[in-house]
Short mmCIF file of C-alpha atoms and ligand atoms in Angstrom, two decimals:
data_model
loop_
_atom_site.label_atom_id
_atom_site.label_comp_id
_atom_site.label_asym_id
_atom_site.label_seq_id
_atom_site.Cartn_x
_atom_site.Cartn_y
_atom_site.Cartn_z
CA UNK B 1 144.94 48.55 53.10
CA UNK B 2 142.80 45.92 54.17
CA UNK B 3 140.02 46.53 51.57
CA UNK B 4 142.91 46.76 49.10
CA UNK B 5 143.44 42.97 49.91
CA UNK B 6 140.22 42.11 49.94
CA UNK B 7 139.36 43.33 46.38
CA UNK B 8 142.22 41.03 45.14
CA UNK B 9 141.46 38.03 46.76
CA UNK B 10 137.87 38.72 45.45
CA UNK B 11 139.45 38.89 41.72
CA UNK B 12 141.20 35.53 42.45
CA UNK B 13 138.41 33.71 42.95
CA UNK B 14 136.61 35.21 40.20
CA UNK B 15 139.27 33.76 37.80
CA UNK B 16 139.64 30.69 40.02
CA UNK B 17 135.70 30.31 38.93
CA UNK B 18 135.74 31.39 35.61
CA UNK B 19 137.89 28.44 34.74
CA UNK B 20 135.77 25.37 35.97
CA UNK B 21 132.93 25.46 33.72
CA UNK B 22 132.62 25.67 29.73
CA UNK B 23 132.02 29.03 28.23
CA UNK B 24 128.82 30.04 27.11
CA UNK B 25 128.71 30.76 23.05
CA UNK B 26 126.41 33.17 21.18
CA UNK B 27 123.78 30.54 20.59
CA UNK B 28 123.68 29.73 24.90
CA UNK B 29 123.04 33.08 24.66
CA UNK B 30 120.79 33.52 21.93
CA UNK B 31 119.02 30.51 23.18
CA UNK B 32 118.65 32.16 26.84
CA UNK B 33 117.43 35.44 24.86
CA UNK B 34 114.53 33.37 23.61
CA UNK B 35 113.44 32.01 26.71
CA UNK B 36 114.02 35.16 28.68
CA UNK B 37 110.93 36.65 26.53
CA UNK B 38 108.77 33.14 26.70
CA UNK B 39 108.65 33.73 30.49
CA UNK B 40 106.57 36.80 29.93
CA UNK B 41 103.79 34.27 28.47
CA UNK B 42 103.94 32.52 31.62
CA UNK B 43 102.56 35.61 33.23
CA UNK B 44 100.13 36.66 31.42
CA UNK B 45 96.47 37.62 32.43
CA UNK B 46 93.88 38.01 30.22
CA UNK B 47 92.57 36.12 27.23
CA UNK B 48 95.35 33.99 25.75
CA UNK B 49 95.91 34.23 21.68
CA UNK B 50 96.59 31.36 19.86
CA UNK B 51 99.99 31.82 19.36
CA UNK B 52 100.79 31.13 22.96
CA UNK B 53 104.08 29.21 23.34
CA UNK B 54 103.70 28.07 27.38
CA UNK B 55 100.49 26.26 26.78
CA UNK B 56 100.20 25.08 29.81
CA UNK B 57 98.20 28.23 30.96
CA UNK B 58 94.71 29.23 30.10
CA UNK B 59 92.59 32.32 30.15
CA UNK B 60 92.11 34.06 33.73
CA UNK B 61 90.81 37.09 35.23
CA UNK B 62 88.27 38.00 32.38
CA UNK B 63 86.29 39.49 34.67
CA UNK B 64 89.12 42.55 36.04
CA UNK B 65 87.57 45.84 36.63
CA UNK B 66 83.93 44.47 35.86
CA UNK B 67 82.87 45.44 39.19
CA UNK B 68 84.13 48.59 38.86
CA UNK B 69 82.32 49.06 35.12
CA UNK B 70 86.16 49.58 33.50
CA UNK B 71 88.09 47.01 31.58
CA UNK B 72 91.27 46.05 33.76
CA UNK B 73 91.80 42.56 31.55
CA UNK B 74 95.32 41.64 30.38
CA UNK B 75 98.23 42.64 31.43
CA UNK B 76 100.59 40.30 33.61
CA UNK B 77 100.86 38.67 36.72
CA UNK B 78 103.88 40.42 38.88
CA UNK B 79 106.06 37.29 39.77
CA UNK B 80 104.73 33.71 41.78
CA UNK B 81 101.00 35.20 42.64
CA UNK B 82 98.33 36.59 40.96
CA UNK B 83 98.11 40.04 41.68
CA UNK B 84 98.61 42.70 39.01
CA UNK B 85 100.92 45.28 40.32
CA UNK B 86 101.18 48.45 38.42
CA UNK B 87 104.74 50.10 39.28
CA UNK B 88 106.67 46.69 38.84
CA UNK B 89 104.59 46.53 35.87
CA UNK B 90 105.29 49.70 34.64
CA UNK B 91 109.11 49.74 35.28
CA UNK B 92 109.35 45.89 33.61
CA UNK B 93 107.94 47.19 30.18
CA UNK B 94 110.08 50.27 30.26
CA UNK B 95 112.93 47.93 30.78
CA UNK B 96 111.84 45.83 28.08
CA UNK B 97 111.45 48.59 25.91
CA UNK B 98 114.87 49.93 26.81
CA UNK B 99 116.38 46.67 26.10
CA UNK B 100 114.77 46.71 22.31
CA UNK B 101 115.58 50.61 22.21
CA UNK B 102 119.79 49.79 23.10
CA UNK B 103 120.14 46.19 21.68
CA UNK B 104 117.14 45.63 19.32
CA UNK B 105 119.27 45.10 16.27
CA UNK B 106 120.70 42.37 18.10
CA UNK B 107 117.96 40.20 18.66
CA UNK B 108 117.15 38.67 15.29
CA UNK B 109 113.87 36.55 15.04
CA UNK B 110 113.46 37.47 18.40
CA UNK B 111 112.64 41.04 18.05
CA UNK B 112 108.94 40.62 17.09
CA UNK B 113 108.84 38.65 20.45
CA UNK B 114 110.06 41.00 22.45
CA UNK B 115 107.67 43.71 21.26
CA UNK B 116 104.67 41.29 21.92
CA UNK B 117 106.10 40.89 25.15
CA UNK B 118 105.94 44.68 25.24
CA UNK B 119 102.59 45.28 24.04
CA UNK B 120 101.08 42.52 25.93
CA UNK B 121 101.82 45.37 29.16
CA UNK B 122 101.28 48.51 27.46
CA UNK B 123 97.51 47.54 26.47
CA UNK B 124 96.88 47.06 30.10
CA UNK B 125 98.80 50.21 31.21
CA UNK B 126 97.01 51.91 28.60
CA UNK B 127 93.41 50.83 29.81
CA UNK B 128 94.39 51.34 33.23
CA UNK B 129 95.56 55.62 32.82
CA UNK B 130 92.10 55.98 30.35
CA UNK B 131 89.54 53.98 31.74
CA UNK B 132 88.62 56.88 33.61
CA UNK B 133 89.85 60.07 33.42
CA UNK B 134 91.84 61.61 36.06
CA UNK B 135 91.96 58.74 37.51
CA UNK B 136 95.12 55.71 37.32
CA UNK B 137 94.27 52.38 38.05
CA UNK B 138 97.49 51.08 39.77
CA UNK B 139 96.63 47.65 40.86
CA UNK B 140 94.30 44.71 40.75
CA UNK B 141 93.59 42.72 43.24
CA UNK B 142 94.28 42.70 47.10
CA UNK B 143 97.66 41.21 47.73
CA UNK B 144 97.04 40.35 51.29
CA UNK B 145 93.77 37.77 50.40
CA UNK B 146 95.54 36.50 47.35
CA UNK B 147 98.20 35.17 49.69
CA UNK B 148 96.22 33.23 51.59
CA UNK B 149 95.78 30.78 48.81
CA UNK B 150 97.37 28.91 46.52
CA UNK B 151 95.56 28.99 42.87
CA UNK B 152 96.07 28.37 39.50
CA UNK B 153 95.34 32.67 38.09
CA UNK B 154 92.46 30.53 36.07
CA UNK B 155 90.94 29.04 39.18
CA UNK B 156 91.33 32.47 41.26
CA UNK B 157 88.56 33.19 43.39
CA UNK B 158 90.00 35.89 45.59
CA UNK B 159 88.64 39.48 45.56
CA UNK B 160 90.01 41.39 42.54
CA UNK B 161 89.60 44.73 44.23
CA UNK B 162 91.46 47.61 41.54
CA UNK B 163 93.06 50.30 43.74
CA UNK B 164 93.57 53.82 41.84
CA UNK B 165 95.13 57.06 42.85
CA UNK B 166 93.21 60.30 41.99
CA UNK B 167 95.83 62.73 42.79
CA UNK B 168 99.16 62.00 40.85
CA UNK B 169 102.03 63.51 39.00
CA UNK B 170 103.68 66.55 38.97
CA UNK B 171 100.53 68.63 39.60
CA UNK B 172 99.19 66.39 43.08
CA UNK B 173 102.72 65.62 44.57
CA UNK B 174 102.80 62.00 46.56
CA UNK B 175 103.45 58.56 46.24
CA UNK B 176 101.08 56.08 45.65
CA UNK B 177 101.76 54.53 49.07
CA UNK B 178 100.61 57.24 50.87
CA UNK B 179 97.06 56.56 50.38
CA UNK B 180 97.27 52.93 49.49
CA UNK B 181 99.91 51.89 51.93
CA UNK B 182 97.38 49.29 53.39
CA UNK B 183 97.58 47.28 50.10
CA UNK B 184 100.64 47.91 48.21
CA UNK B 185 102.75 47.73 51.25
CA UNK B 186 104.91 45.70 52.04
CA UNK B 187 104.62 44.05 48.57
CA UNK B 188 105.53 47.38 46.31
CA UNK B 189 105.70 50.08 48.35
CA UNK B 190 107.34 53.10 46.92
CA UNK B 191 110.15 53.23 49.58
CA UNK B 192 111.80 55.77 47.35
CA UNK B 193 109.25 58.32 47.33
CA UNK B 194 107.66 59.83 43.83
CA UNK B 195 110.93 61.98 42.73
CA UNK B 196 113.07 59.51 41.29
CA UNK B 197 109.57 58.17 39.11
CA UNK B 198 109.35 61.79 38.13
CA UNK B 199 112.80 62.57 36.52
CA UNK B 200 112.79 59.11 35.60
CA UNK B 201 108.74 59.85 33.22
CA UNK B 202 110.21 63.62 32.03
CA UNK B 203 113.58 61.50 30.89
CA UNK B 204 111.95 59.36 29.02
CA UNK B 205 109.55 61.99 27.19
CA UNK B 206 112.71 63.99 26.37
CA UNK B 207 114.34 61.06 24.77
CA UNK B 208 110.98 60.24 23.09
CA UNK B 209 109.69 63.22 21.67
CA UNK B 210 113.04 65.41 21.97
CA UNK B 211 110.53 68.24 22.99
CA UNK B 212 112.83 70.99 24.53
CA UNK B 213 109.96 71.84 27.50
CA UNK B 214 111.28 67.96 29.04
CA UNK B 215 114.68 69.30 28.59
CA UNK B 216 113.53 72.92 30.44
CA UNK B 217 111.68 70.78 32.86
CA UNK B 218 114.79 68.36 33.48
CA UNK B 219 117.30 71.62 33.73
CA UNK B 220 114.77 73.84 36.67
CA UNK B 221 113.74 70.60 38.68
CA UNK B 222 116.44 68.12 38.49
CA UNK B 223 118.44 68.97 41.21
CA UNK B 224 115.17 68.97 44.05
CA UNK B 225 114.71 65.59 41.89
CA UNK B 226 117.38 63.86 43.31
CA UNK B 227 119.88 64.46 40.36
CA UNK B 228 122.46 65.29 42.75
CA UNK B 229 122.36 62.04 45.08
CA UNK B 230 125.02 59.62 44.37
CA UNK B 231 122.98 56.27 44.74
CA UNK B 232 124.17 52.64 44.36
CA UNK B 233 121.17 50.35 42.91
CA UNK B 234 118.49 50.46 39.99
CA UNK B 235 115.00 48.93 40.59
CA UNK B 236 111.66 48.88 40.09
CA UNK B 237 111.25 51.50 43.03
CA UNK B 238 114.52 53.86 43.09
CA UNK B 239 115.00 54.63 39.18
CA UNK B 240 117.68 57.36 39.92
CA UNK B 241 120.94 55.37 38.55
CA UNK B 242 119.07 54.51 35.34
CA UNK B 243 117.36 58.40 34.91
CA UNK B 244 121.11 59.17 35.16
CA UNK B 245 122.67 56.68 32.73
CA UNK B 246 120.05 57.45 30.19
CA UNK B 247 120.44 61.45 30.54
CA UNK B 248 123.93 60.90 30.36
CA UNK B 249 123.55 59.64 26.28
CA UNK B 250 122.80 63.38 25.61
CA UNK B 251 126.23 64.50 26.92
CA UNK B 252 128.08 61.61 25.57
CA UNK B 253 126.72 61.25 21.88
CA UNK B 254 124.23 64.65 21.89
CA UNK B 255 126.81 67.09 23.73
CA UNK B 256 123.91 68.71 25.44
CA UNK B 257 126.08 70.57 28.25
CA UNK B 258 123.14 70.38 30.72
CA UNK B 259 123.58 66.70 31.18
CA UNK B 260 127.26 66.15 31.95
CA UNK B 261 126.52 66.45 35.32
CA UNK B 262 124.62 63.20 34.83
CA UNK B 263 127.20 61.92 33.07
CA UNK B 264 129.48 62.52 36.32
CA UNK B 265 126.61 60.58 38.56
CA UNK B 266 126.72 57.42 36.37
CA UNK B 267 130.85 57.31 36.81
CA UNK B 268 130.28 57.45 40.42
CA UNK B 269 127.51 54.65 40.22
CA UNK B 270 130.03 52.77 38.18
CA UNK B 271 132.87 53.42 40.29
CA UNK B 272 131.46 52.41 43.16
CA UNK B 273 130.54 48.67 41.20
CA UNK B 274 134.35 47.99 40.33
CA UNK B 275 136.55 46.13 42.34
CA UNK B 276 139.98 48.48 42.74
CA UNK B 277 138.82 51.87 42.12
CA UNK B 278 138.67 54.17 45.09
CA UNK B 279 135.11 54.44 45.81
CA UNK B 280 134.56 50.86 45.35
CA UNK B 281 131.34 49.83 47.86
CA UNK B 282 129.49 47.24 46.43
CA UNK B 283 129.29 43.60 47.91
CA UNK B 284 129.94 40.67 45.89
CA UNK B 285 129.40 36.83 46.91
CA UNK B 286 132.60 34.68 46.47
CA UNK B 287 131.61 33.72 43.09
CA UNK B 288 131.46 36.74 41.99
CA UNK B 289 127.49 37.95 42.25
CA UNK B 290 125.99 41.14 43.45
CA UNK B 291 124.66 41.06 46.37
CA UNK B 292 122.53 43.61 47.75
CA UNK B 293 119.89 41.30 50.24
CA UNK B 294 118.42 38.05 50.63
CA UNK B 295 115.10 38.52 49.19
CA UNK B 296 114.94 38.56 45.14
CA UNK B 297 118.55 39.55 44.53
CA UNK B 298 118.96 39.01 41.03
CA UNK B 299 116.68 41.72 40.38
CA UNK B 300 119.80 44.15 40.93
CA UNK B 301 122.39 42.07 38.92
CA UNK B 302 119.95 41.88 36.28
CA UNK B 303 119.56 45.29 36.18
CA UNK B 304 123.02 46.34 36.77
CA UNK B 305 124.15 43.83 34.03
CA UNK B 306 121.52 45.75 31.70
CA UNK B 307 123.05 49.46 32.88
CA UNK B 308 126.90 48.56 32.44
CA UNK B 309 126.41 47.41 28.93
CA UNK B 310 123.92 50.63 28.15
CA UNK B 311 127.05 52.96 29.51
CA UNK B 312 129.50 50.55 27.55
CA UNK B 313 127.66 51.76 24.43
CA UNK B 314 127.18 55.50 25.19
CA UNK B 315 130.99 55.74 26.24
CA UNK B 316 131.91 53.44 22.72
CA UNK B 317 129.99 56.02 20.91
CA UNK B 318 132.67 58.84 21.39
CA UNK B 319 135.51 57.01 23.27
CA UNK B 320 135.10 58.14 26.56
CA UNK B 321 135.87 57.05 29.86
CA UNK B 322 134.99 56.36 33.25
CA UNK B 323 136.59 58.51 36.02
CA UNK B 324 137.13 57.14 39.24
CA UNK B 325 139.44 59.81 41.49
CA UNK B 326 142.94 59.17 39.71
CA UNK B 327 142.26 56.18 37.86
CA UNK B 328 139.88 55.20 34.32
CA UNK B 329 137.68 52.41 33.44
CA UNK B 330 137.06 51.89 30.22
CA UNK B 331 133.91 50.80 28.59
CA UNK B 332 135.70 46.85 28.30
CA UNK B 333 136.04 46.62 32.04
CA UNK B 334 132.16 47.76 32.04
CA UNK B 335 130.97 44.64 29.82
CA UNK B 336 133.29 42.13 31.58
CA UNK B 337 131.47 43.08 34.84
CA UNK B 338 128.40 42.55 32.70
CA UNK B 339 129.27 39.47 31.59
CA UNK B 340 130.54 37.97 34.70
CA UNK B 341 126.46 38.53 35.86
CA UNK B 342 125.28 37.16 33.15
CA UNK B 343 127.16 33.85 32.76
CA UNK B 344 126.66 33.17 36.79
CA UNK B 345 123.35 33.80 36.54
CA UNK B 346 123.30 31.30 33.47
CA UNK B 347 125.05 28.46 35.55
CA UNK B 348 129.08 29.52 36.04
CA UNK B 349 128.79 29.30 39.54
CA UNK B 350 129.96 27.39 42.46
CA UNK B 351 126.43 26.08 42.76
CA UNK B 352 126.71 25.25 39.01
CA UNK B 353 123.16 25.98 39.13
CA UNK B 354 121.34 27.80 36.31
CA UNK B 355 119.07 30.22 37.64
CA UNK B 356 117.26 30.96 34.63
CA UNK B 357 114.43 27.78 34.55
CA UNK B 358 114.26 26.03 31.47
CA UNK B 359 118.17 26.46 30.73
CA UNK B 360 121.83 24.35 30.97
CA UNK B 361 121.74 21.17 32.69
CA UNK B 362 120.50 21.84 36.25
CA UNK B 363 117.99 24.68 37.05
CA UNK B 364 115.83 24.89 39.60
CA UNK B 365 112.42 22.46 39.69
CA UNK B 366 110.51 24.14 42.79
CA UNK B 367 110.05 27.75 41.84
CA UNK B 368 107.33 29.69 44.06
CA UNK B 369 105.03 29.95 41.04
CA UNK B 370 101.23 29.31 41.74
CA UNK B 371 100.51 28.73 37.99
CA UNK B 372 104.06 26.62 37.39
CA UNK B 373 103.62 24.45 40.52
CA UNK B 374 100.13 23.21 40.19
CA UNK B 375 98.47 21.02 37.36
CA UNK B 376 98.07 22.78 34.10
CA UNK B 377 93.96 23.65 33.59
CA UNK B 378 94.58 21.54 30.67
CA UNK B 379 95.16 18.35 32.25
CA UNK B 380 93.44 18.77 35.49
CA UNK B 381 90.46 20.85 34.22
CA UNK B 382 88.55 20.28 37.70
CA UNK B 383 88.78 23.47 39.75
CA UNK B 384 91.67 23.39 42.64
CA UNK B 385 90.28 25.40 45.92
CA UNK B 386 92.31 28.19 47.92
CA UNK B 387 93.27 25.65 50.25
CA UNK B 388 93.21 22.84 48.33
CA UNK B 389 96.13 24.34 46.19
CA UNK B 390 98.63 24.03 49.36
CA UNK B 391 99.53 20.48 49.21
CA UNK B 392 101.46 21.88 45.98
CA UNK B 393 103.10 24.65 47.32
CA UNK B 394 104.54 22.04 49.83
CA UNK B 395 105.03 19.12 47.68
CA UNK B 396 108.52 17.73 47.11
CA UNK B 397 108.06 17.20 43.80
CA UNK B 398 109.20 19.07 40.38
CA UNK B 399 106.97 21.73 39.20
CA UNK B 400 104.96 19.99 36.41
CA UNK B 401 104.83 23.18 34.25
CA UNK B 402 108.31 24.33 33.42
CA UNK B 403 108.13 27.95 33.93
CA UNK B 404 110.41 28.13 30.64
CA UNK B 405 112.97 31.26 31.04
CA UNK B 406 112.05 32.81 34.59
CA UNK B 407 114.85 33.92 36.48
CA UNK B 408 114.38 33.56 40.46
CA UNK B 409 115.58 35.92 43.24
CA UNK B 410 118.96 33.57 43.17
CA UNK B 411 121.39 32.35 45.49
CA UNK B 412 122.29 33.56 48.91
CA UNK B 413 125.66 35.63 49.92
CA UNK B 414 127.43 32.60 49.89
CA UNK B 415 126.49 31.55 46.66
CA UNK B 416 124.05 28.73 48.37
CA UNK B 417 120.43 28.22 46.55
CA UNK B 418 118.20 26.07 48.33
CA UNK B 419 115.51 25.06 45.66
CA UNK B 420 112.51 25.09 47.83
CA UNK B 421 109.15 26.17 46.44
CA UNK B 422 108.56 27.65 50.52
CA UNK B 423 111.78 30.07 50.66
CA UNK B 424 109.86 32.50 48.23
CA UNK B 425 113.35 35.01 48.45
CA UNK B 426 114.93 32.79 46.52
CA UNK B 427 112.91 30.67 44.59
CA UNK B 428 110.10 33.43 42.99
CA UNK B 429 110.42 34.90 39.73
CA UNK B 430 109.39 38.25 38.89
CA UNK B 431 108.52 40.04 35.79
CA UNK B 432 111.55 42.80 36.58
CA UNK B 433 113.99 40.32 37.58
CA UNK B 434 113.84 39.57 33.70
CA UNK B 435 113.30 42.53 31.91
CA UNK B 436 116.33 44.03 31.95
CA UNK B 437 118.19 40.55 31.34
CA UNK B 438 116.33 41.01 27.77
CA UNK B 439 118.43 43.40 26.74
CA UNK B 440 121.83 42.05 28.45
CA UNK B 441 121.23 38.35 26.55
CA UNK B 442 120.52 40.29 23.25
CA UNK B 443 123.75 42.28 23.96
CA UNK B 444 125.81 39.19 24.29
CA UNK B 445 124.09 36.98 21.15
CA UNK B 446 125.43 39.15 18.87
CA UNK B 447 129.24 40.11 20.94
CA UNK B 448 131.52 38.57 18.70
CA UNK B 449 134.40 38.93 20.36
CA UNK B 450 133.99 38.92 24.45
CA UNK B 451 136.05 39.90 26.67
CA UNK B 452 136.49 38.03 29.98
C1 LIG H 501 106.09 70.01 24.09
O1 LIG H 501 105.54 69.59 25.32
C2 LIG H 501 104.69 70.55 25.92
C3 LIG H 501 104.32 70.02 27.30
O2 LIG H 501 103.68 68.78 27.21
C4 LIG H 501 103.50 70.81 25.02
O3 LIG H 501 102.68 71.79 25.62
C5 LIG H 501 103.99 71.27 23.65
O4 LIG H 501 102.90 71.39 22.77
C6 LIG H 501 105.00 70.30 23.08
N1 LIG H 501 105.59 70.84 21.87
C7 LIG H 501 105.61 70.18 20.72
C8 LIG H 501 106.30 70.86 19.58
O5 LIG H 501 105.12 69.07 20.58
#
């Protein structure tokens, strides 16, 4: 009874909120689409081509891998530092990918940007599994010394130590943290463990290749996989929610009988996300945001945004239906969820904040960026020290490099941002708090009719 009243008053508000600001249009959206991709050139490593749009960045770490005699050069930084992480990494172009593979056809001119963006991390991610072989190259450079200054990625200095794991996959079972917990911990430590990563690699080569030894391998080892877990959020470490969304495609539209179960998993994942329905659990701020923790939140509405509106699809393709115990959700109440993400995140909040930087009328000016919040190389060519570099972090002023279309780890649970380049929860981007927003903007550029 008492969370029965509590999911109406939370409705309320929602409506009370959806009614104070101007709706967004196709072309907000189509306009946030575009500079949801230009971030990713604001992260780049490497050697910059001359088609680079955020010219206020320059070449940096040239020199990746050199001391190791492989080439580690490209790729992208993984959010305000200027460390190259390689899960994030690796889960941000699979995102990106996904949101090209699902809503592609929606993204006009900016299709050929969002492969770039693409192909910018594969090169790396290529370079880094071949180098060597048998070997994986999962990260470059020590997190723990690159935090103790505050550089420009072109000005770096730090050690760019490249950290590989001999023994992976299916064949050497263990996470990467096991042996490399000194340096990927607590940054990106697999706190899910390696199981979800490997349902999540033999889904993806299924879907790929549709070679029937993925689907044998998917049948025998997804349940000691974690297919039968009910969990509640997607992200760059626990990929089990989106392994069982995209299985679930090959009941709904391929009638493959082995995957309904899957199917069943991502109605319990979306049950569990909708006000009203029995097994409703999530938490949502009073404006109407997921909220899962203070520290880079909008990763999971980002990402949940991005799966509701990949189910919408797959049920649309054969008119099916969510089950939740006696009642239905149907794939409009999946992209109105969406949607209410997506325009809060784009300024319909109580904050009336944009959180995407670069976009609407008030966004925030002191992102945790090393690269945004210092002078551009360009104008300020001298070299800026490891300690020299502080006085920016804790300036008041604006950023003087607009970090164009970075979305930051958002508001707290009361809907309260505090734009202050120091409270790095809230202000830092991250390459996979974007990614999967590709996708959801694409999805709602092209919606001519939304629903609310
Ligand atoms: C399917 O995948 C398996 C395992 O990687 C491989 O051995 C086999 O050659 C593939 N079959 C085809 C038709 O590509």
């Amino acid at each position: 009874m008492v969370s029965t009243i509590r999911v109406v008053s939370v409705q309320f508000v929602w409506l009370a909120f959806s009614l104070c600001c101007s709706a967004l249009d196709s072309r907000d959206y189509y306009n946030a689409l575009e500079k949801s991709i230009l971030f990713f050139e604001g992260q780049r490593s490497g050697k910059l081509p001359s088609n680079q749009h955020l010219t206020w960045r320059g070449d940096s770490g040239l020199s990746d891998g050199s001391s190791y005699h492989v080439d580690l050069v490209g790729g992208y930084y993984d959010a305000g530092d200027n460390v190259k992480f390689g899960l994030p990494m690796a889960f941000s172009m699979t995102m990106l990918s996904w949101s090209i593979i699902e809503f592609g056809s929606s993204m006009q001119d900016q299709m050929e940007h969002a492969k770039a963006s693409i192909r910018w991390g594969t090169d790396y991610l290529l370079k880094a599994s071949t180098a060597t072989p048998d070997t994986l190259y999962v990260q470059v450079a020590d997190p723990n010394m690159d935090h103790r200054c505050w550089e420009r990625p072109e000005d770096m200095d730090t050690p760019r130590n490249v950290y590989k794991v001999f023994d992976f996959a299916d064949q050497y079972r263990g996470s990467y943290s096991d042996s490399l917990g000194s340096v990927v911990c607590p940054f990106y430590c697999s706190y899910s463990g390696y199981h979800d990563e490997l349902l999540w690699g033999a889904s993806w080569i299924h879907r790929a290749s549709q070679n029937g030894s993925y689907l044998a391998y998917i049948h025998s080892n997804g349940h000691t996989l974690g297919a039968d877990e009910d969990d509640y959020s997607f992200s760059w470490d626990d990929k089990r929610v989106g392994t069982k969304v995209l299985l679930s495609k090959g009941f709904l539209e391929k009638s493959i009988e082995e995957f309904q179960l899957y199917k069943v998993h991502s109605d319990n994942y979306i049950c569990s996300l909708i006000p009203g329905t029995s097994s409703f659990q999530a938490q949502y701020t009073t404006g109407g945001l997921l909220y899962k923790g203070s520290e880079s939140n909008l990763q999971y509405a980002t990402s949940m945004a991005f799966l509701l509106l990949t189910y919408a699809k797959y049920l649309n393709s054969n008119g099916g239906v969510v089950s939740c115990g006696t009642s239905t959700l149907t794939a409009a109440n999946l992209i109105s969820l969406a949607k209410k993400q997506v325009d809060y995140i784009l300024g319909q909040n109580p904050a009336k904040m944009s959180y995407m930087v670069g976009f609407g009328e008030r966004y925030p000016q002191h992102v945790h960026h090393r690269g945004s919040s210092l002078p551009s190389v360009h104008t300020h060519p001298n070299r800026i020290a490891c300690n020299e570099g502080f006085q920016y972090l804790y300036s008041s002023l604006s950023n003087p490099n607009v970090l164009v279309g970075a979305i930051l780890g958002g508001p707290d649970n009361r809907d309260n941002f505090a734009d202050d380049r120091n409270n790095y929860q809230q202000s830092e981007p991250a390459t996979y708090i974007n990614a999967p927003f590709v996708g959801a903007l694409a999805y709602f550029s092209a919606a001519t009719s939304i629903a609310n």
